[in-house]
Amino acid sequence: MLSYFYSKVINIIKYFSVLFLIIVSIPAYAERLNDQNVTINSGVTQSHTSDTILLDSGGPYTINNSGNIVSTDGHTIRIKVQTTLTNSGLIDANGSTQSILYTVFYQSASGTSSLNNSGTILSDYSGQNAAGIQVDGSILSSIVNTATGTIEAKSSSNIANGIRIQSSSGSYVADITNAGTISASSSGAAYGITSLGAGDGFDTVTNTGTISAIGGANRSADTTSYGIAMWGTTNIYGSVINSGTIQASTTEGSGKGSVGIRQVGILTTLNNSGTISGNKVGVRNTGTITNFTNTGTITGTSEYSIENSDTGVITNLHNSQNNLTFTGNLPTNYSVIINSASDYGKITFSSPSGSLNFAIHSSSSLTAGSYSAVMSGITASNISSVSTGSIERDGEIHRYSLTNSTGTQWDLVINSLASATDCSLNSSLPGCQKTDDICKTLEVTMNRMTQDQGYFAHMNTYDCDVFGDDGYCVSIGARRTKVTNPVSRSYSSVVTFGKKETPTFRWSVFTHFNHTLDTPSNFSLKDKVPLVGALAVWNQYSDNSGLQIKVGNTYSKKTSRITREQSGLSEEATGDTVVSAESYLVEARYNITKPNGIKYSPYIALRNSVKKQNGYTEKSAEYPVTYNDILDKSNTIILGLKYEKDISDIILKGSVGLEHDFYHTVDRLAPTAAVSITTVNINESFDKTRPVFSIGLDKFFSPTRRLSATYQYQKLPYRNMTEKNFYLYYTIGF
């Protein structure tokens, strides 16, 4: 009995359980929900033929769906007032008899609405025009499709739109954010996201997910699908930011195609770090794109990555893709993005129109070297900016040069400004091309100042020693000088005045004027203070035999304009400075006259000299270099032999000597600039021991009238340079 009762209870429980499951599984069909807040819980289905939820007055309202909201032959949700819609379930529109079918339809809605989707919004329609979300004459602050969200439209007849913004009065969505999937597929035209009518638009589309469109054969136009389409020539859009995938394709073969992004209006920013693709064109522009940055991939399978029509304007195009193709109007400004020596932007132009300015993008990571084929398919006439420039990255300045390597291919050569500047200062550094660098120029300058002193150092000239009854002497002469390695020439005049105070003591003063100084092209010298000097002579005997002591002093100052020549990609720059030289000399010689009329005069001399080039800063340079003072000091011993031979009224004369710097110091060249540059040791090419010799003759027209000519050869301290000079002068005693 008990067991029978127990079995009956069990059967009753099973019956009611099955009945409960049947009841629960039956969809909940209800009347249309009208002008109210709506909450559909998980497991609940709200269904109607069309306009399952209709909000057309009152509000604002909220719709929260985690269940199912469906329509069987019409729009599912129609919104005409301010509404906040949150969906984590299914919102589905099906139909075949309507001309249009929109799953979520904002129709001239008042206020500002928003939509957040983490579920599915689906429009599945066999009719003419289907849209997952339709915004018509309404304003939305945002449409957010999260990573789990899907917004999809399918049409087996004509047009499918994932999100469609269209009206005659203007529709606007501030921000469209997609991390999930927005898709459209149709046998005709398909649009992932489209803004269609005049005055329609959005501020920002941010995509980290997938936006796709698949078009079909039932369409007469050559393009049947667009991932994103922005229509209306006056429509203003903010930004399209893509780090996900925007793709368009077509099921039709010949003559049909697809475009990843179609832009007709005015778009402020297009940034792509993901993928944009179309089986015809990646991005097609007939309007204006102000800033276009591509660090991802843009492809047009059958045609071009970017197509810019005759009416299209792209103001700034920045690219890191190594196989980007472009046709049509050239961007106003094009900059290559360099990630590494092997990863950088390459663009190939086809049928280019207009011209562009080339630059390197500021985000680039730069190393010195050559970057081949950064641009191809254009000629020099298509490049309006200069082919060189500079860019600073990570605290280092680089110079670049765009060169036409072959045909219409343009290569980019990048050099660190620091290393290039180093080469312009000292071309002997490893990897530098030989040039007239600043180091060489400085050494040449110091040699020229030494040369001035050399005129006087060996007492071969600038000594007035023909006196008349009153004990006075005047000499006027002309000098030609040639310096080798590098070659420079000068032409000058000399005036000397002397006075014989006693039979064994005299003195003289002189000045040496340079009329021309023919120096190498990278620098010039001009007299600021001509070479001036004075000497005093004591002789043991009144006939000048025996011991003779000379002491002297010289001083000169010159202005110098120095050009730092371009080395590699360093800029040419010029600066002005002043160079001065002063020396003190004492000479002792002993005059010996032989019976054959030859006079020998062995001599020894000591010279102290100081040469200085003042520091200066280059002018008219983008990155000027500032140079320090250079002080050159030396103490020199000079040994030699002078000789004379009296032949009638002509005296043949000459000298041979050797000078040796037993002390020498010179400051290092330690310039400063916007870049880090190395110092230069100038002393490396210095010769401490140098020969000198001279030959000449004196022609006496009377005891107080003499014409003299002297040729002198001297090796100079720096860089194995030599100096040769010829001096012709006339001396009068009175």
XYZ file of C-alpha atoms in Angstrom:
734
model
C 0.000 0.000 0.000
C 2.754 2.357 0.958
C 4.731 1.519 -2.162
C 1.677 2.105 -4.347
C 1.165 5.542 -2.773
C 4.839 6.355 -3.241
C 4.747 5.473 -6.993
C 1.686 7.675 -7.559
C 3.502 10.694 -5.973
C 6.465 10.118 -8.229
C 4.272 10.018 -11.355
C 2.492 13.238 -10.339
C 5.868 15.006 -9.879
C 7.060 13.856 -13.288
C 3.790 15.054 -14.929
C 3.991 18.544 -13.499
C 7.717 18.740 -14.293
C 7.083 17.994 -17.960
C 4.164 20.432 -17.988
C 6.406 23.125 -16.463
C 9.090 22.567 -19.052
C 6.531 22.798 -21.841
C 5.147 26.053 -20.454
C 8.592 27.555 -19.993
C 9.647 26.650 -23.523
C 6.723 28.423 -25.122
C 7.764 31.894 -26.357
C 6.073 34.770 -24.696
C 4.026 36.582 -27.281
C 2.745 39.882 -26.108
C 1.173 42.997 -27.365
C 3.445 45.769 -28.679
C 5.298 47.553 -25.888
C 4.606 51.247 -26.293
C 6.112 54.298 -24.529
C 7.547 52.688 -21.424
C 10.759 51.515 -19.890
C 11.419 47.981 -21.011
C 13.309 45.159 -19.343
C 13.466 41.741 -20.992
C 15.148 39.176 -18.826
C 17.201 36.211 -19.946
C 15.052 33.346 -21.251
C 12.143 35.679 -22.081
C 11.102 36.432 -25.661
C 9.209 39.572 -26.629
C 7.788 39.216 -30.163
C 5.492 41.061 -32.531
C 4.868 41.323 -36.239
C 6.574 44.740 -36.386
C 7.552 47.524 -33.995
C 7.770 45.058 -31.143
C 8.845 48.035 -29.038
C 7.582 51.457 -30.148
C 8.687 54.523 -28.210
C 7.183 57.565 -29.932
C 6.152 59.947 -27.156
C 7.118 60.906 -23.647
C 10.419 59.611 -22.330
C 13.246 59.514 -21.834
C 13.144 55.718 -21.685
C 15.458 52.784 -21.079
C 15.490 49.414 -22.802
C 17.428 46.627 -21.079
C 17.422 43.326 -22.908
C 19.098 40.105 -21.888
C 16.444 37.962 -23.521
C 14.986 38.039 -27.020
C 13.186 40.855 -28.810
C 12.007 39.820 -32.263
C 9.774 40.961 -35.092
C 8.402 38.608 -37.707
C 7.886 41.064 -40.580
C 9.015 44.581 -39.750
C 11.160 46.805 -37.562
C 11.889 45.376 -34.156
C 12.515 48.483 -32.065
C 11.422 51.920 -33.311
C 12.587 54.884 -31.241
C 11.304 58.458 -31.644
C 12.267 59.849 -28.243
C 15.400 59.919 -26.131
C 16.241 56.348 -25.163
C 19.106 54.424 -23.605
C 19.291 50.925 -25.114
C 21.391 48.173 -23.542
C 21.412 44.741 -25.159
C 23.153 41.555 -24.033
C 20.627 39.223 -25.645
C 19.092 39.032 -29.123
C 17.294 41.721 -31.075
C 16.119 40.204 -34.357
C 14.193 41.504 -37.347
C 12.856 39.163 -40.001
C 10.669 39.901 -42.929
C 9.930 39.585 -46.605
C 7.024 41.887 -47.390
C 8.364 45.238 -46.245
C 10.415 47.581 -48.475
C 12.754 48.333 -45.570
C 13.619 46.395 -42.466
C 15.552 47.943 -39.556
C 16.206 46.042 -36.383
C 16.802 49.150 -34.271
C 15.279 52.206 -35.913
C 15.914 55.729 -34.590
C 13.304 57.738 -36.461
C 13.453 61.521 -35.959
C 14.082 60.856 -32.290
C 14.094 63.799 -29.939
C 16.869 64.267 -27.394
C 20.126 62.339 -27.402
C 20.044 58.564 -27.278
C 22.693 55.866 -26.804
C 23.110 52.167 -27.570
C 25.359 49.594 -25.908
C 25.441 46.104 -27.379
C 27.165 43.009 -26.042
C 24.680 40.587 -27.599
C 23.322 40.283 -31.131
C 21.424 42.778 -33.268
C 20.327 41.066 -36.476
C 18.415 42.144 -39.560
C 17.635 39.198 -41.842
C 15.613 40.327 -44.809
C 14.767 39.175 -48.300
C 13.526 42.614 -49.356
C 15.175 45.792 -50.600
C 16.926 47.505 -47.672
C 18.002 45.964 -44.378
C 19.905 47.573 -41.482
C 20.950 46.352 -38.079
C 20.824 49.942 -36.766
C 19.202 52.812 -38.693
C 19.727 56.403 -37.520
C 17.302 58.718 -39.330
C 17.008 62.371 -38.294
C 18.267 61.534 -34.803
C 21.209 62.227 -32.515
C 23.082 59.520 -30.610
C 25.873 60.162 -28.153
C 27.294 56.702 -28.757
C 26.898 53.317 -30.341
C 29.075 50.808 -28.493
C 29.509 47.239 -29.707
C 31.627 45.321 -27.204
C 33.915 42.358 -27.860
C 31.001 39.896 -27.503
C 28.636 42.004 -29.561
C 27.415 41.411 -33.108
C 25.568 43.890 -35.320
C 24.606 42.205 -38.556
C 22.413 42.856 -41.568
C 21.611 40.381 -44.345
C 19.671 40.978 -47.532
C 18.989 38.498 -50.267
C 17.741 41.226 -52.612
C 19.439 44.631 -52.669
C 21.080 46.506 -49.782
C 22.311 45.519 -46.333
C 23.739 47.953 -43.731
C 25.296 47.063 -40.408
C 24.873 50.664 -39.164
C 23.179 53.191 -41.436
C 23.056 56.946 -40.765
C 20.690 58.654 -43.217
C 18.105 61.386 -43.303
C 17.081 64.450 -45.231
C 17.331 66.625 -42.127
C 20.624 65.399 -40.711
C 21.579 62.566 -38.382
C 24.545 62.405 -36.063
C 26.313 59.824 -33.927
C 29.044 61.252 -31.754
C 31.006 58.038 -31.197
C 30.791 54.604 -32.764
C 32.970 52.103 -30.919
C 33.339 48.529 -32.103
C 35.298 45.767 -30.408
C 33.090 42.988 -31.729
C 31.628 42.398 -35.191
C 29.695 44.752 -37.448
C 28.825 43.069 -40.711
C 26.634 43.346 -43.772
C 26.074 40.857 -46.552
C 23.846 41.107 -49.581
C 23.263 39.812 -53.050
C 23.398 43.502 -54.004
C 25.182 46.244 -52.067
C 26.572 45.846 -48.565
C 27.805 48.512 -46.126
C 29.352 47.804 -42.749
C 28.859 51.394 -41.573
C 27.489 54.100 -43.857
C 26.673 57.786 -43.476
C 24.547 58.661 -46.437
C 22.444 61.805 -46.406
C 23.412 65.461 -46.580
C 24.246 66.688 -43.095
C 24.646 63.166 -41.715
C 27.806 62.156 -39.968
C 29.700 61.022 -36.931
C 32.494 62.380 -34.819
C 34.535 59.223 -34.233
C 34.511 55.612 -35.363
C 36.888 53.517 -33.262
C 37.310 49.924 -34.379
C 39.297 47.257 -32.577
C 37.115 44.417 -33.826
C 35.841 43.575 -37.296
C 33.757 45.659 -39.695
C 32.945 43.732 -42.839
C 30.775 43.941 -45.932
C 30.140 41.297 -48.588
C 28.358 42.433 -51.740
C 26.909 40.379 -54.545
C 25.963 40.328 -58.189
C 22.557 42.004 -57.923
C 23.987 45.489 -58.324
C 24.744 47.546 -61.452
C 27.526 49.653 -59.910
C 31.110 48.533 -60.228
C 31.470 48.583 -56.432
C 29.087 46.466 -54.444
C 30.384 46.685 -50.883
C 32.044 49.121 -48.493
C 33.417 48.455 -45.036
C 32.786 52.094 -44.084
C 31.220 54.599 -46.487
C 31.052 58.354 -45.877
C 28.879 60.102 -48.474
C 27.889 63.717 -49.036
C 30.466 66.200 -50.278
C 29.713 68.686 -47.499
C 29.467 66.187 -44.666
C 32.055 66.724 -41.967
C 33.444 63.712 -40.090
C 35.863 63.628 -37.202
C 37.983 60.503 -37.022
C 38.134 56.912 -38.133
C 40.535 55.029 -35.852
C 41.147 51.412 -36.822
C 43.331 48.900 -35.041
C 41.148 45.951 -35.993
C 39.865 44.823 -39.381
C 37.818 46.760 -41.906
C 37.178 44.611 -44.941
C 34.959 44.520 -47.989
C 34.553 41.870 -50.635
C 32.191 40.791 -53.398
C 30.922 37.474 -54.616
C 30.779 38.812 -58.174
C 33.751 38.345 -60.438
C 34.515 40.475 -63.473
C 33.647 44.160 -63.322
C 32.555 44.224 -59.681
C 34.583 45.046 -56.625
C 34.694 46.361 -53.105
C 36.292 49.202 -51.138
C 37.418 49.036 -47.531
C 36.690 52.719 -46.783
C 34.864 55.118 -49.114
C 35.239 58.817 -48.303
C 33.333 61.534 -50.153
C 32.941 64.229 -47.506
C 35.419 65.911 -45.202
C 37.283 63.589 -42.810
C 39.649 65.127 -40.278
C 41.570 62.001 -39.258
C 42.025 58.495 -40.607
C 44.377 56.367 -38.483
C 44.986 52.746 -39.377
C 47.124 50.412 -37.322
C 45.108 47.338 -38.272
C 43.893 46.061 -41.637
C 41.800 47.841 -44.266
C 41.077 45.828 -47.379
C 38.871 45.665 -50.434
C 39.090 43.316 -53.348
C 39.265 46.444 -55.547
C 40.556 49.388 -53.435
C 41.559 49.708 -49.795
C 40.648 53.402 -49.352
C 38.907 55.474 -52.016
C 38.760 59.253 -51.497
C 36.958 61.829 -53.574
C 36.585 64.335 -50.746
C 39.098 65.628 -48.215
C 41.162 63.733 -45.655
C 43.247 66.066 -43.542
C 45.411 63.615 -41.594
C 45.884 60.052 -42.830
C 48.231 57.817 -40.838
C 48.859 54.202 -41.795
C 50.940 51.994 -39.537
C 49.034 48.853 -40.436
C 48.069 47.317 -43.761
C 45.878 48.758 -46.512
C 45.285 46.607 -49.575
C 43.245 46.699 -52.757
C 43.531 43.247 -54.219
C 42.881 44.089 -57.877
C 43.828 47.776 -57.916
C 45.337 50.047 -55.263
C 45.735 50.476 -51.556
C 44.640 54.116 -51.855
C 42.761 55.723 -54.706
C 42.593 59.527 -54.584
C 40.435 60.939 -57.354
C 40.865 64.144 -59.314
C 38.695 65.903 -56.718
C 40.285 64.116 -53.774
C 42.520 65.956 -51.320
C 44.772 64.225 -48.802
C 46.639 66.879 -46.872
C 48.964 64.717 -44.761
C 49.745 61.070 -45.450
C 52.031 59.196 -43.041
C 52.935 55.597 -43.821
C 54.954 52.669 -42.468
C 53.559 49.956 -44.776
C 56.253 48.621 -47.083
C 54.009 47.885 -50.070
C 51.477 50.689 -50.113
C 50.129 51.577 -53.574
C 48.584 54.928 -54.448
C 46.894 56.364 -57.542
C 45.594 59.816 -58.406
C 46.144 63.206 -56.813
C 49.276 63.176 -54.705
C 49.014 64.015 -51.011
C 50.115 67.525 -50.143
C 52.559 66.194 -47.568
C 53.915 62.669 -47.429
C 56.066 61.373 -44.586
C 57.632 57.972 -44.250
C 57.467 56.180 -40.905
C 60.655 54.258 -40.125
C 60.536 51.543 -37.480
C 63.971 50.088 -38.193
C 66.530 49.832 -40.972
C 64.509 46.950 -42.477
C 60.988 48.014 -41.501
C 59.863 51.278 -43.033
C 57.253 52.721 -45.344
C 57.422 52.175 -49.083
C 54.850 53.692 -51.410
C 54.403 53.206 -55.139
C 52.511 55.888 -57.037
C 50.570 55.268 -60.221
C 49.303 58.020 -62.560
C 50.389 60.703 -60.088
C 48.964 64.195 -60.364
C 50.338 67.288 -58.613
C 53.273 67.380 -56.225
C 54.084 66.537 -52.640
C 56.382 67.596 -49.834
C 58.472 64.756 -48.448
C 59.512 64.326 -44.823
C 60.331 61.726 -42.191
C 57.624 61.260 -39.590
C 58.508 62.393 -36.092
C 57.653 58.980 -34.604
C 60.377 57.279 -36.635
C 63.207 55.311 -35.050
C 66.269 56.330 -37.014
C 69.629 54.794 -37.717
C 72.147 56.016 -40.232
C 72.037 54.260 -43.568
C 70.284 54.003 -46.910
C 66.573 53.188 -47.182
C 65.761 52.054 -50.684
C 62.539 52.750 -52.592
C 60.773 54.858 -49.978
C 58.882 56.300 -52.944
C 58.492 54.990 -56.476
C 56.591 56.031 -59.557
C 57.158 59.797 -59.351
C 59.658 62.197 -60.856
C 61.441 65.234 -59.441
C 58.632 67.437 -60.788
C 56.263 65.671 -58.370
C 58.395 66.593 -55.330
C 57.947 70.241 -54.401
C 60.016 70.400 -51.203
C 63.782 70.395 -50.912
C 65.337 66.967 -50.970
C 67.176 67.399 -47.676
C 66.076 68.096 -44.157
C 66.638 67.302 -40.508
C 64.770 65.532 -37.771
C 65.408 65.079 -34.058
C 64.686 61.733 -32.417
C 65.649 60.513 -28.945
C 67.838 63.547 -28.350
C 69.823 63.023 -31.558
C 69.546 65.071 -34.719
C 69.637 63.350 -38.083
C 70.002 64.795 -41.545
C 68.373 63.130 -44.502
C 68.587 63.297 -48.241
C 66.118 61.998 -50.828
C 67.914 60.779 -53.934
C 66.729 59.498 -57.298
C 68.620 56.224 -57.487
C 67.145 54.858 -60.700
C 64.201 55.698 -62.945
C 61.368 56.910 -60.738
C 62.682 55.258 -57.570
C 63.648 57.488 -54.666
C 65.935 56.329 -51.903
C 66.414 57.912 -48.523
C 69.870 58.406 -47.032
C 70.023 59.163 -43.320
C 73.064 60.250 -41.429
C 73.452 61.168 -37.827
C 74.089 64.888 -37.724
C 76.620 64.270 -34.971
C 78.733 61.928 -37.101
C 78.284 64.069 -40.209
C 79.302 67.156 -38.245
C 82.299 65.276 -36.875
C 83.344 64.527 -40.462
C 82.980 68.178 -41.437
C 85.290 69.050 -38.541
C 87.823 66.260 -39.047
C 87.543 64.260 -42.258
C 90.315 61.881 -41.207
C 87.879 60.087 -38.891
C 86.900 56.540 -39.953
C 84.100 56.480 -42.516
C 84.440 60.154 -43.460
C 84.862 61.419 -46.985
C 87.932 63.573 -47.422
C 87.121 67.259 -47.603
C 88.396 70.675 -46.585
C 87.399 70.241 -42.984
C 87.596 72.758 -40.151
C 90.671 71.108 -38.674
C 92.592 71.519 -41.909
C 91.367 75.095 -42.263
C 92.589 75.924 -38.780
C 95.982 74.402 -39.507
C 96.246 76.304 -42.789
C 95.407 79.493 -40.932
C 98.084 78.856 -38.336
C 100.544 78.172 -41.143
C 99.698 81.482 -42.783
C 100.362 83.287 -39.546
C 103.627 81.368 -39.169
C 104.479 82.358 -42.721
C 104.193 86.025 -41.821
C 106.596 85.480 -38.982
C 108.879 83.490 -41.255
C 109.440 86.470 -43.476
C 111.254 88.024 -40.580
C 112.471 85.066 -38.575
C 115.651 84.420 -40.485
C 116.544 88.067 -40.928
C 116.730 87.608 -44.656
C 114.460 90.547 -45.354
C 112.849 93.533 -43.710
C 116.259 94.884 -42.600
C 117.198 98.349 -43.832
C 121.008 98.558 -43.754
C 122.008 101.111 -46.466
C 122.604 104.531 -44.948
C 123.458 107.949 -46.260
C 125.259 110.783 -44.591
C 122.342 111.428 -42.251
C 122.116 107.775 -41.196
C 118.678 107.038 -42.595
C 117.403 104.167 -44.718
C 114.124 103.503 -46.579
C 113.174 100.317 -48.396
C 110.100 99.692 -50.571
C 109.319 96.236 -51.866
C 106.781 93.796 -53.266
C 106.326 90.163 -52.287
C 104.638 87.205 -53.967
C 103.992 84.123 -51.864
C 102.690 80.669 -52.695
C 101.712 78.052 -50.158
C 101.108 74.457 -51.212
C 98.792 71.689 -49.932
C 96.377 73.359 -50.305
C 97.473 76.062 -52.729
C 97.057 79.680 -51.707
C 98.722 82.855 -52.954
C 99.251 86.355 -51.688
C 100.562 89.605 -53.102
C 101.856 92.238 -50.728
C 103.983 95.355 -50.334
C 106.537 96.173 -47.660
C 107.839 99.477 -46.383
C 110.893 99.551 -44.093
C 112.506 102.492 -42.334
C 115.922 102.337 -40.632
C 118.198 104.581 -38.572
C 121.879 104.173 -37.844
C 122.465 105.569 -34.410
C 126.160 104.730 -34.069
C 128.725 103.003 -36.282
C 127.831 99.735 -34.505
C 124.161 100.134 -33.666
C 121.052 100.566 -35.816
C 117.359 99.888 -35.747
C 114.493 99.604 -38.208
C 110.702 99.278 -38.339
C 108.542 97.856 -41.095
C 104.990 97.138 -42.184
C 103.811 94.424 -44.529
C 100.492 94.968 -46.392
C 98.647 92.074 -48.011
C 96.792 93.363 -51.045
C 95.316 90.014 -52.012
C 95.114 86.751 -50.124
C 94.083 83.975 -52.468
C 93.056 81.253 -50.036
C 91.103 77.984 -50.501
C 87.383 78.448 -51.117
C 86.343 77.405 -47.630
C 87.958 80.344 -45.863
C 89.308 83.853 -46.402
C 91.867 86.048 -44.645
C 92.053 89.844 -44.671
C 94.436 92.173 -42.882
C 92.929 93.769 -39.809
C 96.331 94.853 -38.563
C 99.068 94.317 -41.185
C 102.274 92.626 -40.210
C 104.358 95.194 -38.330
C 107.700 94.777 -36.682
C 110.871 96.299 -35.377
C 114.461 95.189 -34.951
C 117.661 96.429 -33.410
C 121.159 95.380 -34.502
C 124.459 95.594 -32.684
C 127.708 94.838 -34.482
C 131.031 94.188 -32.864
C 132.825 96.269 -35.506
C 131.723 99.173 -37.655
C 132.400 97.211 -40.851
C 129.861 94.590 -39.710
C 132.490 91.951 -39.185
C 132.674 89.826 -36.117
C 129.778 89.214 -33.805
C 126.352 90.566 -34.613
C 123.280 90.528 -32.321
C 119.731 91.140 -33.601
C 116.526 91.347 -31.604
C 113.107 91.788 -33.139
C 109.379 91.687 -32.643
C 106.436 91.177 -35.045
C 102.658 91.418 -34.735
C 99.779 90.854 -37.128
C 96.016 90.410 -36.950
C 93.614 89.172 -39.607
C 89.888 88.697 -40.000
C 88.819 85.282 -41.200
C 85.580 83.969 -42.677
C 85.449 80.197 -42.374
C 82.993 77.924 -44.153
C 82.342 74.487 -42.765
C 81.679 72.530 -45.899
C 78.859 70.031 -46.188
C 80.034 66.562 -45.336
C 77.564 63.797 -45.993
C 74.296 65.288 -44.828
C 75.706 67.992 -42.584
C 74.835 71.503 -43.570
C 77.224 74.104 -44.898
C 77.766 76.876 -42.367
C 79.896 80.017 -42.112
C 81.385 81.977 -39.253
C 83.629 85.020 -38.740
C 86.583 85.232 -36.430
C 89.867 87.044 -35.796
C 93.355 85.516 -35.928
C 96.441 87.131 -34.436
C 100.165 86.312 -34.199
C 103.072 87.784 -32.258
C 106.703 86.736 -32.066
C 109.936 87.749 -30.323
C 113.310 86.844 -31.793
C 116.959 87.112 -30.874
C 119.732 86.138 -33.292
C 123.468 85.874 -32.885
C 125.754 85.408 -35.856
C 129.379 85.695 -36.570
C 130.464 87.280 -39.846
C 133.620 85.828 -41.383
C 135.172 87.220 -44.603
C 137.494 84.964 -46.570
C 140.263 86.171 -48.941
C 138.258 84.953 -51.923
C 135.583 87.557 -51.096
C 133.065 85.098 -49.675
C 131.513 86.043 -46.365
C 130.212 83.272 -44.111
C 127.857 83.937 -41.235
C 126.890 80.988 -39.019
C 123.964 81.956 -36.837
C 121.732 80.760 -34.030
C 118.380 82.262 -33.106
C 115.628 81.779 -30.552
C 112.020 82.650 -31.272
C 108.962 82.783 -29.072
C 105.686 82.924 -30.933
C 102.029 82.997 -29.970
C 99.194 82.544 -32.460
C 95.514 82.716 -31.571
C 92.234 82.132 -33.366
C 89.298 83.601 -31.468
C 86.260 81.467 -30.789
C 83.139 82.080 -32.844
C 79.664 80.742 -33.605
C 78.458 79.912 -37.074
C 75.668 82.051 -38.439
C 72.785 81.373 -40.807
C 72.769 77.694 -39.894
C 69.965 75.475 -38.676
C 72.328 73.759 -36.250
C 75.308 76.117 -35.759
C 78.566 75.010 -34.213
C 80.328 77.134 -31.601
C 84.130 76.994 -31.594
C 86.504 77.624 -28.731
C 89.569 79.844 -28.703
C 92.630 78.132 -30.174
C 95.957 79.201 -28.721
C 99.164 78.000 -30.371
C 102.452 78.603 -28.476
C 105.965 77.586 -29.460
C 109.583 78.164 -28.568
C 111.924 77.560 -31.472
C 115.667 77.285 -31.966
C 117.020 78.174 -35.395
C 120.450 77.159 -36.692
C 121.913 78.069 -40.033
C 124.530 79.543 -42.268
C 124.331 82.696 -44.335
C 126.755 83.548 -47.130
C 127.588 86.388 -49.539
C 129.792 86.626 -52.642
C 130.747 90.010 -54.056
C 130.965 89.986 -57.847
C 131.743 93.494 -59.104
C 128.676 95.552 -58.146
C 126.461 92.507 -57.570
C 126.395 90.534 -54.375
C 125.136 86.958 -54.490
C 123.691 85.819 -51.172
C 121.815 82.962 -49.582
C 121.181 80.957 -46.448
C 120.412 77.445 -45.255
C 118.889 76.720 -41.922
C 116.907 74.421 -39.722
C 114.334 75.361 -37.159
C 113.164 73.118 -34.341
C 110.342 73.639 -31.855
C 111.675 72.445 -28.536
C 108.377 73.513 -26.987
C 104.970 73.508 -28.631
C 101.414 73.409 -27.357
C 98.102 74.021 -29.086
C 94.571 73.866 -27.730
C 92.302 71.063 -28.826
C 89.450 71.988 -31.097
C 86.479 71.426 -28.766
C 83.358 72.759 -30.495
C 79.834 72.582 -29.091
C 76.555 72.207 -30.924
C 73.026 70.894 -30.634
C 74.520 67.449 -31.173
C 77.325 65.710 -29.348
C 80.545 66.091 -31.335
C 84.088 65.025 -30.596
C 87.124 67.151 -29.917
C 90.050 67.225 -32.333
C 93.735 66.993 -31.510
C 95.321 69.466 -33.934
C 98.832 68.551 -32.891
C 98.712 65.210 -34.697
C 99.917 66.621 -38.033
C 102.561 68.951 -36.596
C 106.233 68.912 -37.740
C 108.605 70.139 -35.044
C 111.698 70.260 -37.301
C 111.601 72.182 -40.562
C 114.189 73.280 -43.166
C 114.513 76.736 -44.652
C 116.818 78.213 -47.315
C 117.089 81.320 -49.441
C 118.980 82.700 -52.415
C 119.193 86.231 -53.698
C 121.262 89.087 -55.026
C 121.927 92.751 -54.418
C 122.584 95.213 -57.229
C 124.187 98.493 -56.170
C 123.662 101.507 -58.378
C 125.568 103.651 -55.899
C 126.757 103.285 -52.343
C 123.249 104.385 -51.189
C 121.088 102.820 -53.900
C 120.433 99.085 -54.006
C 117.993 96.762 -55.767
C 117.556 93.395 -54.077
C 115.766 90.166 -54.935
C 115.306 87.193 -52.612
C 113.696 83.780 -53.014
C 112.910 81.857 -49.823
C 111.668 78.312 -49.257
C 110.316 77.181 -45.922
C 108.486 74.151 -44.607
C 105.548 75.095 -42.425
C 104.547 73.392 -39.158
C 101.236 71.770 -40.119
C 100.296 69.125 -42.699
C 103.578 69.121 -44.620
C 102.711 72.443 -46.169
C 105.472 74.480 -47.788
C 105.858 78.169 -48.490
C 107.717 79.812 -51.361
C 108.067 83.531 -51.701
C 109.832 86.020 -53.931
C 110.689 89.473 -52.588
C 111.869 92.398 -54.741
C 112.759 95.647 -52.993
C 114.646 98.889 -53.510
C 116.677 100.500 -50.721
C 117.761 104.123 -50.459
C 120.117 105.580 -47.887
C 120.194 109.269 -47.081
